[in-house]
């Protein structure tokens, strides 16, 4: 059976791939947020402590495949700036895999639950907006929300990430995780690395916030014009 002519065009193959990718991310983050909400109403505060054990695997899957977005931008199938997206993704990967996953004591902290809520709120809106945009569907409220929700939540995310690093420092100091000795009497003391990264986190936040604000201004300026032409 011959494929439709439109399917053979690269633009349609690209849009189909992006739609499936955004759909997978949306389903993953929706499941996480729904699971967290249901567990909280069922078990109350006790559900907060074992948030990571309940949903950590799905969260790690979603954040791992999000690295594909760097490839999307690099090869040109997704239009965005590479460096801001790189900063956003790497800060999550470092916090999730290096800080939280490596220290069981940190996994039980309330900050992990708060951080997961913030991440999922942002991603559910962003991936819903991106998924619908790929197939040419746009809603004013969703466009505004995707370009505005990050303004209060993203700084709170960075504060929660910084607090997670702060709470993890005693455990990295006690267990010596990732600290190693090098030849010629040199060594890497990982708590120092985290303290340096803590400062870089806020520098990166300023850069990312400026980029997102500029992008918001451009999108909301163009959107009313596009709506009139429809």
Tab-separated table of C-alpha atoms in Angstrom:
chain	number	residue	atom	x	y	z
A	1	UNK	CA	0.000	0.000	0.000
A	2	UNK	CA	1.476	3.333	-1.034
A	3	UNK	CA	1.967	6.002	1.592
A	4	UNK	CA	0.127	9.324	1.175
A	5	UNK	CA	2.174	11.912	-0.683
A	6	UNK	CA	2.101	14.283	2.301
A	7	UNK	CA	3.725	11.642	4.533
A	8	UNK	CA	6.704	11.491	2.182
A	9	UNK	CA	7.432	15.162	2.748
A	10	UNK	CA	10.133	15.807	5.392
A	11	UNK	CA	8.029	18.446	7.168
A	12	UNK	CA	5.235	15.981	7.928
A	13	UNK	CA	7.665	13.303	9.118
A	14	UNK	CA	9.318	15.867	11.383
A	15	UNK	CA	6.005	17.060	12.800
A	16	UNK	CA	4.851	13.486	13.392
A	17	UNK	CA	8.039	12.661	15.268
A	18	UNK	CA	7.837	15.836	17.379
A	19	UNK	CA	4.163	15.215	18.149
A	20	UNK	CA	4.939	11.692	19.394
A	21	UNK	CA	7.880	12.955	21.458
A	22	UNK	CA	5.819	15.741	23.074
A	23	UNK	CA	2.963	13.297	23.681
A	24	UNK	CA	5.284	10.864	25.494
A	25	UNK	CA	6.614	13.675	27.671
A	26	UNK	CA	3.118	14.981	28.385
A	27	UNK	CA	1.867	11.530	29.381
A	28	UNK	CA	4.892	10.930	31.602
A	29	UNK	CA	4.613	14.219	33.458
A	30	UNK	CA	0.833	13.938	33.700
A	31	UNK	CA	1.214	10.514	35.284
A	32	UNK	CA	3.756	11.863	37.769
A	33	UNK	CA	1.613	14.803	38.854
A	34	UNK	CA	-1.555	12.691	39.032
A	35	UNK	CA	0.256	10.036	41.058
A	36	UNK	CA	1.655	12.614	43.471
A	37	UNK	CA	-1.760	14.216	43.933
A	38	UNK	CA	-3.531	10.888	44.503
A	39	UNK	CA	-0.873	9.739	46.970
A	40	UNK	CA	-1.089	12.976	48.914
A	41	UNK	CA	-4.870	12.736	49.309
A	42	UNK	CA	-4.564	9.049	50.246
A	43	UNK	CA	-1.589	9.135	52.622
A	44	UNK	CA	-1.184	12.812	53.523
A	45	UNK	CA	2.246	13.992	54.613
A	46	UNK	CA	3.582	10.430	54.640
A	47	UNK	CA	3.431	10.419	50.837
A	48	UNK	CA	5.863	13.348	50.625
A	49	UNK	CA	8.741	11.410	52.191
A	50	UNK	CA	8.684	8.558	49.664
A	51	UNK	CA	7.906	10.668	46.602
A	52	UNK	CA	11.169	9.685	44.940
A	53	UNK	CA	10.636	5.973	45.540
A	54	UNK	CA	7.150	6.126	44.022
A	55	UNK	CA	7.819	8.207	40.897
A	56	UNK	CA	11.594	8.570	40.650
A	57	UNK	CA	11.930	6.024	37.846
A	58	UNK	CA	9.421	7.777	35.571
A	59	UNK	CA	10.924	11.167	36.406
A	60	UNK	CA	14.388	9.941	35.483
A	61	UNK	CA	13.040	8.525	32.221
A	62	UNK	CA	11.348	11.814	31.273
A	63	UNK	CA	14.392	13.892	32.135
A	64	UNK	CA	16.738	11.510	30.323
A	65	UNK	CA	14.855	11.587	27.031
A	66	UNK	CA	14.541	15.367	27.323
A	67	UNK	CA	18.213	15.462	26.320
A	68	UNK	CA	16.944	14.651	22.816
A	69	UNK	CA	15.786	18.268	22.677
A	70	UNK	CA	19.400	19.366	22.361
A	71	UNK	CA	19.696	17.119	19.314
A	72	UNK	CA	16.418	18.503	17.962
A	73	UNK	CA	17.777	22.040	18.124
A	74	UNK	CA	21.193	21.069	16.745
A	75	UNK	CA	19.801	19.332	13.633
A	76	UNK	CA	17.147	22.005	13.133
A	77	UNK	CA	13.899	20.095	13.674
A	78	UNK	CA	13.072	22.281	16.685
A	79	UNK	CA	13.537	26.043	16.605
A	80	UNK	CA	15.125	27.330	19.780
A	81	UNK	CA	18.441	28.562	21.111
A	82	UNK	CA	20.786	25.768	22.123
A	83	UNK	CA	22.570	27.332	25.104
A	84	UNK	CA	19.499	28.319	27.182
A	85	UNK	CA	17.941	24.890	26.657
A	86	UNK	CA	21.273	23.263	27.519
A	87	UNK	CA	21.412	25.174	30.807
A	88	UNK	CA	17.841	24.242	31.709
A	89	UNK	CA	18.311	20.550	30.963
A	90	UNK	CA	21.720	20.121	32.546
A	91	UNK	CA	20.665	21.744	35.819
A	92	UNK	CA	17.834	19.233	36.106
A	93	UNK	CA	20.053	16.290	35.159
A	94	UNK	CA	22.677	17.302	37.715
A	95	UNK	CA	20.146	17.823	40.509
A	96	UNK	CA	18.185	14.654	39.761
A	97	UNK	CA	20.952	12.167	38.972
A	98	UNK	CA	23.979	13.555	40.808
A	99	UNK	CA	22.458	15.162	43.915
A	100	UNK	CA	19.215	13.266	44.585
A	101	UNK	CA	19.671	9.799	43.085
A	102	UNK	CA	23.124	9.290	44.568
A	103	UNK	CA	22.070	10.106	48.164
A	104	UNK	CA	19.221	8.092	49.686
A	105	UNK	CA	19.002	10.506	52.600
A	106	UNK	CA	18.263	13.394	50.241
A	107	UNK	CA	15.542	11.403	48.470
A	108	UNK	CA	13.407	11.567	51.638
A	109	UNK	CA	13.563	15.359	51.945
A	110	UNK	CA	10.471	17.494	51.383
A	111	UNK	CA	12.381	19.581	48.856
A	112	UNK	CA	12.352	16.659	46.405
A	113	UNK	CA	8.543	16.627	46.377
A	114	UNK	CA	8.406	20.408	45.946
A	115	UNK	CA	10.947	20.271	43.124
A	116	UNK	CA	9.047	17.529	41.293
A	117	UNK	CA	5.805	19.530	41.531
A	118	UNK	CA	7.457	22.626	40.050
A	119	UNK	CA	9.114	20.676	37.236
A	120	UNK	CA	5.899	18.902	36.318
A	121	UNK	CA	3.738	22.016	36.325
A	122	UNK	CA	6.124	23.696	33.894
A	123	UNK	CA	6.553	20.655	31.663
A	124	UNK	CA	2.881	19.715	31.443
A	125	UNK	CA	2.028	23.187	30.148
A	126	UNK	CA	5.089	23.426	27.896
A	127	UNK	CA	4.637	20.022	26.264
A	128	UNK	CA	0.893	20.514	25.825
A	129	UNK	CA	1.538	23.816	24.062
A	130	UNK	CA	4.327	22.345	21.915
A	131	UNK	CA	2.309	19.235	21.035
A	132	UNK	CA	-0.672	21.249	19.826
A	133	UNK	CA	1.504	23.803	18.030
A	134	UNK	CA	3.066	21.050	15.922
A	135	UNK	CA	-0.348	20.134	14.491
A	136	UNK	CA	-1.363	23.770	14.021
A	137	UNK	CA	-3.680	24.141	17.010
A	138	UNK	CA	-3.337	27.164	19.272
A	139	UNK	CA	-5.375	28.503	22.170
A	140	UNK	CA	-4.901	32.007	23.525
A	141	UNK	CA	-5.033	30.950	27.163
A	142	UNK	CA	-2.593	28.070	26.631
A	143	UNK	CA	-0.164	30.293	24.720
A	144	UNK	CA	-0.299	32.912	27.454
A	145	UNK	CA	0.079	30.271	30.172
A	146	UNK	CA	3.061	28.587	28.510
A	147	UNK	CA	4.794	31.964	28.180
A	148	UNK	CA	3.886	33.211	31.674
A	149	UNK	CA	3.767	30.306	34.147
A	150	UNK	CA	7.549	30.004	34.210
A	151	UNK	CA	7.962	33.581	35.461
A	152	UNK	CA	7.083	32.807	39.123
A	153	UNK	CA	7.862	29.076	39.063
A	154	UNK	CA	11.292	28.976	37.398
A	155	UNK	CA	12.997	31.107	40.106
A	156	UNK	CA	11.307	28.918	42.732
A	157	UNK	CA	12.694	25.857	40.922
A	158	UNK	CA	16.207	27.254	41.122
A	159	UNK	CA	15.777	28.054	44.825
A	160	UNK	CA	14.523	24.513	45.451
A	161	UNK	CA	17.449	23.081	43.473
A	162	UNK	CA	19.877	25.206	45.475
A	163	UNK	CA	18.267	24.066	48.723
A	164	UNK	CA	18.543	20.433	47.606
A	165	UNK	CA	22.266	20.943	46.993
A	166	UNK	CA	22.634	22.614	50.410
A	167	UNK	CA	20.889	19.710	52.143
A	168	UNK	CA	23.011	17.160	50.277
A	169	UNK	CA	26.388	18.665	51.240
A	170	UNK	CA	26.684	16.947	54.670
A	171	UNK	CA	26.073	13.556	53.068
A	172	UNK	CA	28.621	14.111	50.306
A	173	UNK	CA	31.086	15.188	52.999
A	174	UNK	CA	30.366	12.165	55.197
A	175	UNK	CA	30.290	9.460	52.517
A	176	UNK	CA	32.834	10.958	50.138
A	177	UNK	CA	30.619	10.294	47.115
A	178	UNK	CA	32.320	11.350	43.848
A	179	UNK	CA	35.350	12.648	45.766
A	180	UNK	CA	38.505	11.076	44.418
A	181	UNK	CA	42.268	11.266	44.621
A	182	UNK	CA	44.328	12.088	41.563
A	183	UNK	CA	48.022	11.535	40.782
A	184	UNK	CA	50.636	13.964	42.104
A	185	UNK	CA	48.859	14.452	45.459
A	186	UNK	CA	45.856	16.079	43.822
A	187	UNK	CA	42.269	15.324	44.697
A	188	UNK	CA	38.711	16.285	43.833
A	189	UNK	CA	36.583	17.102	46.877
A	190	UNK	CA	33.072	16.936	45.488
A	191	UNK	CA	31.374	19.204	48.084
A	192	UNK	CA	33.591	22.034	46.787
A	193	UNK	CA	32.447	21.245	43.247
A	194	UNK	CA	28.826	21.478	44.381
A	195	UNK	CA	29.451	24.813	46.103
A	196	UNK	CA	30.946	26.207	42.907
A	197	UNK	CA	28.016	24.851	40.921
A	198	UNK	CA	25.648	26.459	43.426
A	199	UNK	CA	26.976	29.873	42.463
A	200	UNK	CA	26.857	29.028	38.755
A	201	UNK	CA	23.230	27.954	39.174
A	202	UNK	CA	22.114	31.506	39.934
A	203	UNK	CA	24.240	32.952	37.131
A	204	UNK	CA	22.623	30.495	34.744
A	205	UNK	CA	19.192	31.426	36.106
A	206	UNK	CA	19.745	35.076	35.181
A	207	UNK	CA	20.802	34.153	31.656
A	208	UNK	CA	17.921	31.695	31.158
A	209	UNK	CA	15.355	34.062	32.659
A	210	UNK	CA	16.458	36.853	30.328
A	211	UNK	CA	16.187	34.548	27.323
A	212	UNK	CA	12.735	33.250	28.312
A	213	UNK	CA	11.476	36.771	28.935
A	214	UNK	CA	12.683	37.905	25.513
A	215	UNK	CA	11.058	34.847	23.931
A	216	UNK	CA	7.797	35.554	25.796
A	217	UNK	CA	7.740	39.128	24.523
A	218	UNK	CA	8.250	38.002	20.926
A	219	UNK	CA	5.645	35.212	21.071
A	220	UNK	CA	2.927	37.300	22.715
A	221	UNK	CA	3.617	40.152	20.302
A	222	UNK	CA	3.240	37.918	17.238
A	223	UNK	CA	0.361	35.754	18.512
A	224	UNK	CA	-2.447	38.371	18.259
A	225	UNK	CA	-1.380	39.092	14.653
A	226	UNK	CA	-1.481	35.405	13.768
A	227	UNK	CA	-4.884	35.060	15.390
A	228	UNK	CA	-6.345	37.880	13.244
A	229	UNK	CA	-5.095	36.221	10.053
A	230	UNK	CA	-6.789	32.910	10.900
